[in-house]
C-alpha cells in the first residue's frame, strides 16, 4: 500500500490545525469536527499515517484544509510578519554593503564544501532524537562528535531503538561515504545556480516553478515543496500554489534553497535577500520566507570573511524585527554563556513543541551553533547536528557559513577528503560535478 508523506488530506489536516493554533487562530470548531469524525489532532511526525482514511473522512479533511485557508490571520501578526517584500523591507534596517575580498574564490569554494560536509554529517541521524544521537555517538566512540557517524561497534539494541535515516544509511556513514550523495539540501542550491545562469537576477517565481517541474522529480521534494509541486500540477499559478492546503509555510524548506544567492552576491545582503524572497514565496510565507532571506543575506556576508556577529547581523537586517524568526535567532545567539548541553536544554524548553522540520526551532539551533563555533568549522557543524531536529539541513546551512568563513584551503581534511570533490544529483547536468567547478560557476556572474 502506497502511503505518500506530506500529501494525503487526512495527514495534512492535523498539521494545518496545529499551524493555525501557532498563528493564534482559533480553530476549535474545526478541531472538534475532525475529532468527532475519528481524526487525530496529533500530526504524523514523518508526514504520513500508516493506514488510509475512509473516503468520507478524506473528503472531510479536504474541507477542513480549505476552511483553515479561509480563516483570517490576526491583524497584529500580519503587521509583525508580512509576506509582501516591500512590507518586509519597510520594517528592516539594511546594513552597508561589504567589500569583496581578494580570496573570494576560496571562500565560495569553502561554502560549497562546507555545506556538503555539514549536510553529510547530519544525513544518517535525520529524524533521530537528540538522545539517540548521543547514545549512538557514545557507543561508537564518537562522543563528543568529531567525525562522521558509523555503525561499526554499534550494539544491535541501540541500532533498533534509534534507526538510521533509511535513505541515508547506505551512503552517509563513515564506512560507506564515497563522494557527496544526493540530498535536497544540495539539489536546491543547484537549482538556484541554474536559475542565475539562465535568467540572471531577473528570474521570477514562475521561473522557479518551471525549473522544479523540469528538473526535480516529485519524490525529491518534501513538506511545503511537495504540496506546492502538487498544486502546480493541479493548475495553480506559482503565486498561489504555496498558499493552498499547505500547513508547512513556516517550515525550513525555503531556508535550504537560498545560499547560492548570497555567494553570487558577495557583500550585498539586500540583493541576496530579494532573490531569496522571489524563490521562497513559491512555497512559504512569514517565518518560512524569513528563513530563506536570512540565509541568503548571511551567506552574502560570510563569503567576505566577516565574523559570526556580522553574519548574524546581516541575516537579521532583512528580517522583520518583531517576527518570531528574529526572536529565534536572537535567542539561539544569546546562549553562549551556557555549556552546550545546557544551551540545548534551553532551546528544547522553548521550541521543543515544534515539529522537527519547523523553521523556528532549527533557526534558533543554527544561531547557537554559529555563535558557539565562532568560525571554527568542526565545532559549528558538530554542534548543529548534535542539537537534533533537522540535522542535515541545519548542518548544511551552518556548514555553508562556517565553510565560507574558513575558506576551502583551511577546511579540515577529515570532513572534506571523503567528498572526493564529487556531488551526486538527479538535477540534469550536475551529477558527478566537482565542488571546485560549482564555485567557479557561482562566481562567473559576479
CSV table of C-alpha atoms in Angstrom, one decimal:
chain,number,residue,atom,x,y,z
A,1,UNK,CA,0.0,0.0,0.0
A,2,UNK,CA,1.4,3.4,-1.0
A,3,UNK,CA,1.2,6.0,1.8
A,4,UNK,CA,2.8,9.1,0.4
A,5,UNK,CA,4.1,11.6,3.1
A,6,UNK,CA,3.2,15.3,3.1
A,7,UNK,CA,0.3,15.0,0.6
A,8,UNK,CA,-2.6,13.0,1.9
A,9,UNK,CA,-5.5,15.2,3.2
A,10,UNK,CA,-6.1,13.1,6.4
A,11,UNK,CA,-2.4,13.6,7.3
A,12,UNK,CA,-2.3,17.3,6.3
A,13,UNK,CA,-5.4,18.2,8.4
A,14,UNK,CA,-3.8,17.9,11.8
A,15,UNK,CA,-0.7,19.8,10.6
A,16,UNK,CA,-3.0,22.6,9.3
A,17,UNK,CA,-4.9,22.8,12.6
A,18,UNK,CA,-1.6,22.9,14.6
A,19,UNK,CA,-0.2,25.6,12.3
A,20,UNK,CA,-3.3,27.7,12.7
A,21,UNK,CA,-3.0,27.4,16.5
A,22,UNK,CA,0.6,28.5,16.4
A,23,UNK,CA,-0.5,31.6,14.5
A,24,UNK,CA,-3.1,32.4,17.1
A,25,UNK,CA,-6.1,31.4,15.0
A,26,UNK,CA,-9.0,29.8,16.9
A,27,UNK,CA,-9.8,26.6,15.0
A,28,UNK,CA,-11.6,24.9,17.9
A,29,UNK,CA,-14.7,24.3,15.8
A,30,UNK,CA,-12.7,22.5,13.1
A,31,UNK,CA,-10.7,20.5,15.7
A,32,UNK,CA,-14.0,19.3,17.3
A,33,UNK,CA,-15.4,18.3,13.9
A,34,UNK,CA,-12.2,16.4,13.0
A,35,UNK,CA,-12.0,14.6,16.3
A,36,UNK,CA,-15.7,13.6,16.2
A,37,UNK,CA,-15.1,12.1,12.8
A,38,UNK,CA,-12.3,9.9,14.2
A,39,UNK,CA,-9.4,12.1,13.3
A,40,UNK,CA,-6.4,12.8,15.4
A,41,UNK,CA,-5.0,16.2,16.4
A,42,UNK,CA,-1.5,14.8,16.6
A,43,UNK,CA,0.3,15.5,13.3
A,44,UNK,CA,2.2,12.5,11.9
A,45,UNK,CA,5.8,13.1,12.6
A,46,UNK,CA,7.0,11.7,9.3
A,47,UNK,CA,4.2,13.1,7.2
A,48,UNK,CA,2.0,10.0,6.8
A,49,UNK,CA,-0.1,7.8,9.0
A,50,UNK,CA,0.2,4.0,8.3
A,51,UNK,CA,-3.5,3.4,7.4
A,52,UNK,CA,-5.6,5.2,4.8
A,53,UNK,CA,-8.7,7.2,5.9
A,54,UNK,CA,-12.1,6.3,4.7
A,55,UNK,CA,-13.5,8.1,1.6
A,56,UNK,CA,-15.7,10.3,3.7
A,57,UNK,CA,-13.0,11.1,6.2
A,58,UNK,CA,-10.6,12.1,3.5
A,59,UNK,CA,-13.3,14.4,2.0
A,60,UNK,CA,-13.8,16.0,5.4
A,61,UNK,CA,-10.0,16.5,5.7
A,62,UNK,CA,-10.1,18.3,2.3
A,63,UNK,CA,-12.9,20.5,3.6
A,64,UNK,CA,-11.0,21.3,6.8
A,65,UNK,CA,-7.9,22.3,4.8
A,66,UNK,CA,-10.0,24.6,2.7
A,67,UNK,CA,-11.6,26.2,5.7
A,68,UNK,CA,-8.3,26.7,7.5
A,69,UNK,CA,-7.1,28.6,4.4
A,70,UNK,CA,-10.1,30.9,4.7
A,71,UNK,CA,-9.6,31.9,8.3
A,72,UNK,CA,-8.2,35.4,8.7
A,73,UNK,CA,-4.7,35.8,10.1
A,74,UNK,CA,-4.7,38.1,13.2
A,75,UNK,CA,-4.0,41.7,12.2
A,76,UNK,CA,-1.2,42.0,14.7
A,77,UNK,CA,0.6,39.0,13.2
A,78,UNK,CA,0.2,40.4,9.7
A,79,UNK,CA,1.8,43.7,10.8
A,80,UNK,CA,4.7,41.9,12.5
A,81,UNK,CA,5.2,39.2,9.9
A,82,UNK,CA,4.2,40.4,6.4
A,83,UNK,CA,4.7,38.3,3.3
A,84,UNK,CA,5.0,41.2,0.8
A,85,UNK,CA,8.6,42.1,0.0
A,86,UNK,CA,8.0,45.9,0.2
A,87,UNK,CA,6.3,45.5,3.6
A,88,UNK,CA,9.1,43.2,4.9
A,89,UNK,CA,11.8,45.7,3.9
A,90,UNK,CA,9.9,48.6,5.3
A,91,UNK,CA,10.3,47.0,8.7
A,92,UNK,CA,14.0,46.3,8.4
A,93,UNK,CA,17.2,48.3,8.7
A,94,UNK,CA,19.7,47.5,5.9
A,95,UNK,CA,23.4,47.1,6.7
A,96,UNK,CA,26.1,48.6,4.5
A,97,UNK,CA,27.5,46.5,1.7
A,98,UNK,CA,30.9,45.0,2.4
A,99,UNK,CA,33.9,44.9,0.1
A,100,UNK,CA,34.6,41.8,-1.9
A,101,UNK,CA,37.8,40.1,-0.6
A,102,UNK,CA,40.7,39.0,-2.6
A,103,UNK,CA,40.2,35.4,-1.5
A,104,UNK,CA,36.6,35.3,-2.6
A,105,UNK,CA,37.1,32.2,-4.8
A,106,UNK,CA,38.5,30.2,-1.9
A,107,UNK,CA,35.6,31.3,0.4
A,108,UNK,CA,32.9,30.4,-2.1
A,109,UNK,CA,34.6,27.0,-2.7
A,110,UNK,CA,34.7,26.6,1.1
A,111,UNK,CA,31.0,27.4,1.3
A,112,UNK,CA,30.1,24.7,-1.2
A,113,UNK,CA,32.3,22.1,0.5
A,114,UNK,CA,31.2,23.2,4.0
A,115,UNK,CA,27.6,22.9,3.1
A,116,UNK,CA,28.1,19.4,1.7
A,117,UNK,CA,30.1,18.1,4.6
A,118,UNK,CA,27.7,19.6,7.2
A,119,UNK,CA,24.8,18.1,5.4
A,120,UNK,CA,26.5,14.7,5.1
A,121,UNK,CA,27.3,14.6,8.9
A,122,UNK,CA,23.6,15.1,9.6
A,123,UNK,CA,22.1,12.8,7.0
A,124,UNK,CA,22.2,9.4,8.8
A,125,UNK,CA,20.7,10.9,12.0
A,126,UNK,CA,18.0,12.9,10.4
A,127,UNK,CA,14.8,12.3,12.5
A,128,UNK,CA,16.9,10.6,15.2
A,129,UNK,CA,16.2,12.2,18.6
A,130,UNK,CA,18.8,14.3,20.4
A,131,UNK,CA,19.1,11.5,23.0
A,132,UNK,CA,19.5,8.9,20.2
A,133,UNK,CA,22.3,10.9,18.6
A,134,UNK,CA,24.2,10.9,21.9
A,135,UNK,CA,23.7,7.2,22.5
A,136,UNK,CA,24.9,6.3,19.0
A,137,UNK,CA,27.9,8.5,19.2
A,138,UNK,CA,28.9,7.3,22.7
A,139,UNK,CA,28.5,3.7,21.8
A,140,UNK,CA,30.8,4.0,18.7
A,141,UNK,CA,33.5,6.1,20.3
A,142,UNK,CA,32.5,9.3,18.6
A,143,UNK,CA,31.3,11.5,21.5
A,144,UNK,CA,31.6,14.4,21.5
A,145,UNK,CA,31.0,14.1,17.8
A,146,UNK,CA,34.3,14.6,16.0
A,147,UNK,CA,33.8,12.7,12.7
A,148,UNK,CA,31.1,11.2,10.5
A,149,UNK,CA,28.8,8.7,12.2
A,150,UNK,CA,29.5,5.0,12.0
A,151,UNK,CA,27.7,1.8,12.8
A,152,UNK,CA,30.9,-0.1,13.5
A,153,UNK,CA,30.6,-1.3,17.1
A,154,UNK,CA,27.0,-0.1,17.5
A,155,UNK,CA,25.1,-2.5,19.7
A,156,UNK,CA,22.1,-4.1,17.9
A,157,UNK,CA,19.8,-2.9,20.7
A,158,UNK,CA,20.7,0.7,20.1
A,159,UNK,CA,20.5,0.3,16.3
A,160,UNK,CA,17.0,-1.0,16.7
A,161,UNK,CA,16.0,1.8,19.2
A,162,UNK,CA,17.4,4.6,17.1
A,163,UNK,CA,17.3,3.5,13.5
A,164,UNK,CA,19.4,5.5,10.9
A,165,UNK,CA,17.7,7.5,8.3
A,166,UNK,CA,16.6,4.8,5.8
A,167,UNK,CA,17.7,6.6,2.6
A,168,UNK,CA,21.0,7.9,4.0
A,169,UNK,CA,22.4,4.9,5.8
A,170,UNK,CA,23.8,3.2,2.6
A,171,UNK,CA,25.7,6.4,1.6
A,172,UNK,CA,26.3,8.6,4.6
A,173,UNK,CA,28.0,6.5,7.3
A,174,UNK,CA,31.8,6.8,7.6
A,175,UNK,CA,32.4,3.3,6.2
A,176,UNK,CA,30.1,4.0,3.2
A,177,UNK,CA,30.9,7.5,2.1
A,178,UNK,CA,32.2,7.7,-1.4
A,179,UNK,CA,31.7,11.3,-2.6
A,180,UNK,CA,28.7,13.5,-1.6
A,181,UNK,CA,25.5,11.6,-2.1
A,182,UNK,CA,22.3,13.3,-3.4
A,183,UNK,CA,20.3,15.4,-1.0
A,184,UNK,CA,17.7,18.0,-1.3
A,185,UNK,CA,19.9,20.4,0.7
A,186,UNK,CA,22.3,20.3,-2.3
A,187,UNK,CA,19.8,19.8,-5.1
A,188,UNK,CA,18.1,23.1,-4.3
A,189,UNK,CA,21.3,25.1,-4.4
A,190,UNK,CA,21.9,23.5,-7.8
A,191,UNK,CA,18.5,24.7,-9.0
A,192,UNK,CA,19.4,28.2,-7.7
A,193,UNK,CA,22.7,28.2,-9.6
A,194,UNK,CA,20.9,27.1,-12.8
A,195,UNK,CA,18.3,29.9,-12.4
A,196,UNK,CA,21.0,32.5,-12.1
A,197,UNK,CA,22.9,31.1,-15.1
A,198,UNK,CA,19.8,31.0,-17.2
A,199,UNK,CA,18.0,34.2,-16.1
A,200,UNK,CA,20.4,36.3,-14.1
A,201,UNK,CA,19.0,38.3,-11.2
A,202,UNK,CA,15.8,38.9,-13.1
A,203,UNK,CA,14.4,35.4,-12.6
A,204,UNK,CA,10.8,35.2,-11.4
A,205,UNK,CA,8.8,32.9,-9.1
A,206,UNK,CA,7.3,31.4,-12.2
A,207,UNK,CA,10.8,30.6,-13.4
A,208,UNK,CA,11.5,28.8,-10.1
A,209,UNK,CA,8.3,26.7,-10.6
A,210,UNK,CA,9.1,25.8,-14.1
A,211,UNK,CA,12.6,24.8,-13.1
A,212,UNK,CA,11.2,22.4,-10.5
A,213,UNK,CA,8.8,20.8,-12.9
A,214,UNK,CA,11.5,20.3,-15.5
A,215,UNK,CA,14.4,19.2,-13.2
A,216,UNK,CA,13.1,17.8,-9.9
A,217,UNK,CA,11.2,14.5,-9.6
A,218,UNK,CA,8.2,14.9,-7.3
A,219,UNK,CA,9.7,12.3,-4.9
A,220,UNK,CA,12.7,14.5,-4.3
A,221,UNK,CA,10.8,17.3,-2.7
A,222,UNK,CA,9.1,17.3,0.8
A,223,UNK,CA,6.7,19.2,3.1
A,224,UNK,CA,5.8,22.6,1.6
A,225,UNK,CA,7.7,21.9,-1.6
A,226,UNK,CA,5.7,18.7,-2.2
A,227,UNK,CA,2.4,20.3,-1.5
A,228,UNK,CA,3.3,23.2,-3.9
A,229,UNK,CA,4.5,20.8,-6.5
A,230,UNK,CA,1.1,19.0,-6.4
A,231,UNK,CA,-0.7,22.3,-6.6
A,232,UNK,CA,1.3,23.4,-9.6
A,233,UNK,CA,0.3,20.2,-11.4
A,234,UNK,CA,-3.3,21.0,-10.4
A,235,UNK,CA,-3.1,24.3,-12.3
A,236,UNK,CA,-2.5,26.8,-9.6
A,237,UNK,CA,-0.4,29.8,-10.6
A,238,UNK,CA,3.0,30.0,-8.9
A,239,UNK,CA,2.0,33.0,-6.8
A,240,UNK,CA,-0.9,30.9,-5.3
A,241,UNK,CA,0.4,27.3,-5.4
A,242,UNK,CA,2.1,27.6,-2.0
A,243,UNK,CA,-1.0,29.0,-0.3
A,244,UNK,CA,-3.4,26.2,-0.9
A,245,UNK,CA,-3.7,23.3,1.6
A,246,UNK,CA,-0.2,24.0,2.8
A,247,UNK,CA,0.4,23.8,6.5
A,248,UNK,CA,4.2,23.9,6.1
A,249,UNK,CA,4.7,27.5,5.1
A,250,UNK,CA,6.6,28.3,8.3
A,251,UNK,CA,8.9,25.2,8.0
A,252,UNK,CA,12.5,25.1,6.9
A,253,UNK,CA,12.2,24.1,3.3
A,254,UNK,CA,12.9,27.6,1.8
A,255,UNK,CA,15.8,28.2,4.1
A,256,UNK,CA,17.8,25.3,2.5
A,257,UNK,CA,17.4,26.8,-1.0
A,258,UNK,CA,19.0,30.2,-1.0
A,259,UNK,CA,22.7,30.1,0.0
A,260,UNK,CA,23.8,30.5,-3.6
A,261,UNK,CA,22.1,33.9,-3.9
A,262,UNK,CA,24.4,35.1,-1.2
A,263,UNK,CA,27.5,33.5,-2.6
A,264,UNK,CA,26.8,35.0,-6.0
A,265,UNK,CA,26.3,38.5,-4.5
A,266,UNK,CA,29.2,38.8,-2.0
A,267,UNK,CA,28.9,41.7,0.4
A,268,UNK,CA,25.4,42.5,-0.9
A,269,UNK,CA,22.9,41.0,1.6
A,270,UNK,CA,20.0,43.1,0.3
A,271,UNK,CA,20.1,41.8,-3.2
A,272,UNK,CA,20.7,38.2,-2.0
A,273,UNK,CA,17.6,38.5,0.2
A,274,UNK,CA,15.5,39.9,-2.6
A,275,UNK,CA,16.3,36.9,-4.8
A,276,UNK,CA,15.7,34.6,-1.9
A,277,UNK,CA,12.2,36.1,-1.4
A,278,UNK,CA,11.5,35.5,-5.1
A,279,UNK,CA,12.4,31.9,-4.8
A,280,UNK,CA,10.9,31.2,-1.3
A,281,UNK,CA,7.5,32.8,-2.0
A,282,UNK,CA,6.6,29.9,-4.2
A,283,UNK,CA,6.2,27.7,-1.2
A,284,UNK,CA,6.5,29.6,2.1
A,285,UNK,CA,5.2,32.6,4.0
A,286,UNK,CA,6.1,34.6,7.1
A,287,UNK,CA,8.9,32.9,9.0
A,288,UNK,CA,9.5,30.4,6.2
A,289,UNK,CA,10.2,33.3,3.9
A,290,UNK,CA,12.4,35.0,6.5
A,291,UNK,CA,14.5,31.9,6.9
A,292,UNK,CA,15.3,32.0,3.2
A,293,UNK,CA,16.1,35.7,3.3
A,294,UNK,CA,18.2,35.3,6.4
A,295,UNK,CA,20.3,32.5,4.9
A,296,UNK,CA,20.9,34.4,1.7
A,297,UNK,CA,21.9,37.6,3.4
A,298,UNK,CA,24.1,35.8,6.0
A,299,UNK,CA,25.9,33.9,3.2
A,300,UNK,CA,26.5,37.1,1.2
A,301,UNK,CA,28.4,38.5,4.2
A,302,UNK,CA,30.1,35.2,5.2
A,303,UNK,CA,32.0,35.0,1.9
A,304,UNK,CA,33.5,38.4,2.6
A,305,UNK,CA,35.3,36.9,5.7
A,306,UNK,CA,33.3,38.8,8.3
A,307,UNK,CA,33.0,37.4,11.8
A,308,UNK,CA,29.9,35.5,13.0
A,309,UNK,CA,28.4,38.5,14.8
A,310,UNK,CA,28.4,40.5,11.5
A,311,UNK,CA,27.0,37.5,9.6
A,312,UNK,CA,24.1,37.2,12.0
A,313,UNK,CA,23.5,41.0,11.9
A,314,UNK,CA,23.4,40.9,8.1
A,315,UNK,CA,20.9,38.0,8.2
A,316,UNK,CA,18.7,39.8,10.7
A,317,UNK,CA,18.9,43.0,8.7
A,318,UNK,CA,16.4,41.6,6.1
A,319,UNK,CA,14.1,40.0,8.7
A,320,UNK,CA,11.2,41.9,10.4
A,321,UNK,CA,12.5,42.6,13.9
A,322,UNK,CA,9.3,41.7,15.7
A,323,UNK,CA,8.9,38.4,13.9
A,324,UNK,CA,9.2,35.0,15.6
A,325,UNK,CA,12.1,34.2,13.3
A,326,UNK,CA,14.1,37.2,14.6
A,327,UNK,CA,13.3,36.2,18.1
A,328,UNK,CA,14.5,32.6,17.5
A,329,UNK,CA,17.8,33.8,16.0
A,330,UNK,CA,18.4,36.2,18.9
A,331,UNK,CA,17.5,33.5,21.5
A,332,UNK,CA,19.9,31.0,20.0
A,333,UNK,CA,22.7,33.5,19.8
A,334,UNK,CA,22.2,34.6,23.4
A,335,UNK,CA,23.1,31.2,24.9
A,336,UNK,CA,26.9,31.3,24.5
A,337,UNK,CA,27.4,31.7,28.3
A,338,UNK,CA,25.9,28.3,28.9
A,339,UNK,CA,27.5,24.9,28.3
A,340,UNK,CA,26.5,23.3,25.1
A,341,UNK,CA,24.2,20.8,26.8
A,342,UNK,CA,22.6,23.5,29.0
A,343,UNK,CA,22.1,25.7,25.9
A,344,UNK,CA,20.4,22.8,24.0
A,345,UNK,CA,18.2,22.1,27.0
A,346,UNK,CA,17.1,25.8,26.9
A,347,UNK,CA,16.4,25.5,23.1
A,348,UNK,CA,14.3,22.4,23.7
A,349,UNK,CA,12.5,24.1,26.6
A,350,UNK,CA,11.4,26.9,24.3
A,351,UNK,CA,11.0,25.2,21.0
A,352,UNK,CA,10.6,21.5,21.7
A,353,UNK,CA,6.9,21.6,21.0
A,354,UNK,CA,7.5,22.4,17.3
A,355,UNK,CA,7.9,19.8,14.6
A,356,UNK,CA,11.4,18.8,13.8
A,357,UNK,CA,11.2,20.4,10.3
A,358,UNK,CA,9.8,23.7,11.6
A,359,UNK,CA,11.9,26.8,10.8
A,360,UNK,CA,11.9,28.4,14.3
A,361,UNK,CA,13.5,25.7,16.4
A,362,UNK,CA,16.0,25.0,13.7
A,363,UNK,CA,16.8,28.7,13.3
A,364,UNK,CA,17.5,29.0,17.0
A,365,UNK,CA,19.8,26.0,16.8
A,366,UNK,CA,21.6,27.4,13.8
A,367,UNK,CA,22.2,30.7,15.6
A,368,UNK,CA,23.5,28.8,18.6
A,369,UNK,CA,25.8,26.6,16.6
A,370,UNK,CA,27.3,29.6,14.7
A,371,UNK,CA,27.9,31.5,17.9
A,372,UNK,CA,29.3,28.5,19.7
A,373,UNK,CA,31.6,27.7,16.8
A,374,UNK,CA,32.7,31.3,16.4
A,375,UNK,CA,34.0,30.5,12.9
A,376,UNK,CA,35.6,27.1,13.8
A,377,UNK,CA,34.2,24.7,11.2
A,378,UNK,CA,34.2,21.5,13.2
A,379,UNK,CA,32.7,23.0,16.3
A,380,UNK,CA,30.0,24.7,14.2
A,381,UNK,CA,28.7,21.6,12.3
A,382,UNK,CA,29.0,19.2,15.2
A,383,UNK,CA,27.1,21.5,17.5
A,384,UNK,CA,24.4,21.9,14.8
A,385,UNK,CA,24.0,18.2,14.3
A,386,UNK,CA,24.2,17.1,17.9
A,387,UNK,CA,21.3,19.5,18.6
A,388,UNK,CA,18.9,17.2,16.7
A,389,UNK,CA,15.8,18.3,14.8
A,390,UNK,CA,16.5,18.7,11.1
A,391,UNK,CA,20.1,17.6,11.3
A,392,UNK,CA,21.1,17.6,7.7
A,393,UNK,CA,19.5,20.9,6.9
A,394,UNK,CA,20.9,22.8,9.9
A,395,UNK,CA,24.2,21.1,9.4
A,396,UNK,CA,24.2,22.2,5.8
A,397,UNK,CA,23.5,25.9,6.5
A,398,UNK,CA,25.8,26.0,9.5
A,399,UNK,CA,28.5,24.3,7.3
A,400,UNK,CA,27.9,26.7,4.5
A,401,UNK,CA,28.5,29.8,6.6
A,402,UNK,CA,31.4,28.3,8.6
A,403,UNK,CA,32.9,27.0,5.4
A,404,UNK,CA,32.8,30.4,3.9
A,405,UNK,CA,34.4,31.9,7.0
A,406,UNK,CA,37.2,29.3,6.9
A,407,UNK,CA,37.8,29.0,3.2
A,408,UNK,CA,38.3,25.8,1.3
A,409,UNK,CA,42.1,25.6,1.8
A,410,UNK,CA,41.8,25.6,5.6
A,411,UNK,CA,38.8,23.2,6.0
A,412,UNK,CA,39.8,20.1,8.0
A,413,UNK,CA,40.6,17.1,5.8
A,414,UNK,CA,38.6,14.6,7.8
A,415,UNK,CA,35.4,16.4,6.7
A,416,UNK,CA,36.4,17.2,3.1
A,417,UNK,CA,38.5,14.4,1.8
A,418,UNK,CA,35.6,11.8,1.8
A,419,UNK,CA,33.7,14.1,-0.5
A,420,UNK,CA,36.2,13.2,-3.3
A,421,UNK,CA,35.2,16.6,-4.9
A,422,UNK,CA,32.1,14.8,-6.3
A,423,UNK,CA,28.4,15.5,-5.9
A,424,UNK,CA,25.7,13.1,-6.9
A,425,UNK,CA,22.4,14.6,-8.1
A,426,UNK,CA,19.4,13.8,-10.3
A,427,UNK,CA,19.4,17.5,-11.4
A,428,UNK,CA,20.2,17.4,-15.1
A,429,UNK,CA,23.8,18.4,-15.9
A,430,UNK,CA,25.0,18.3,-12.4
A,431,UNK,CA,25.6,14.6,-11.5
A,432,UNK,CA,29.2,14.0,-10.6
A,433,UNK,CA,30.1,17.6,-10.7
A,434,UNK,CA,33.1,18.9,-8.6
A,435,UNK,CA,32.7,21.5,-5.9
A,436,UNK,CA,35.6,23.5,-7.4
A,437,UNK,CA,33.5,23.7,-10.6
A,438,UNK,CA,30.4,24.7,-8.7
A,439,UNK,CA,32.4,27.5,-7.0
A,440,UNK,CA,33.7,28.8,-10.4
A,441,UNK,CA,30.3,28.8,-11.9
A,442,UNK,CA,28.8,30.6,-8.9
A,443,UNK,CA,31.4,33.3,-9.3
A,444,UNK,CA,31.1,33.6,-13.1
A,445,UNK,CA,28.3,36.1,-12.9
A,446,UNK,CA,29.6,38.2,-10.0
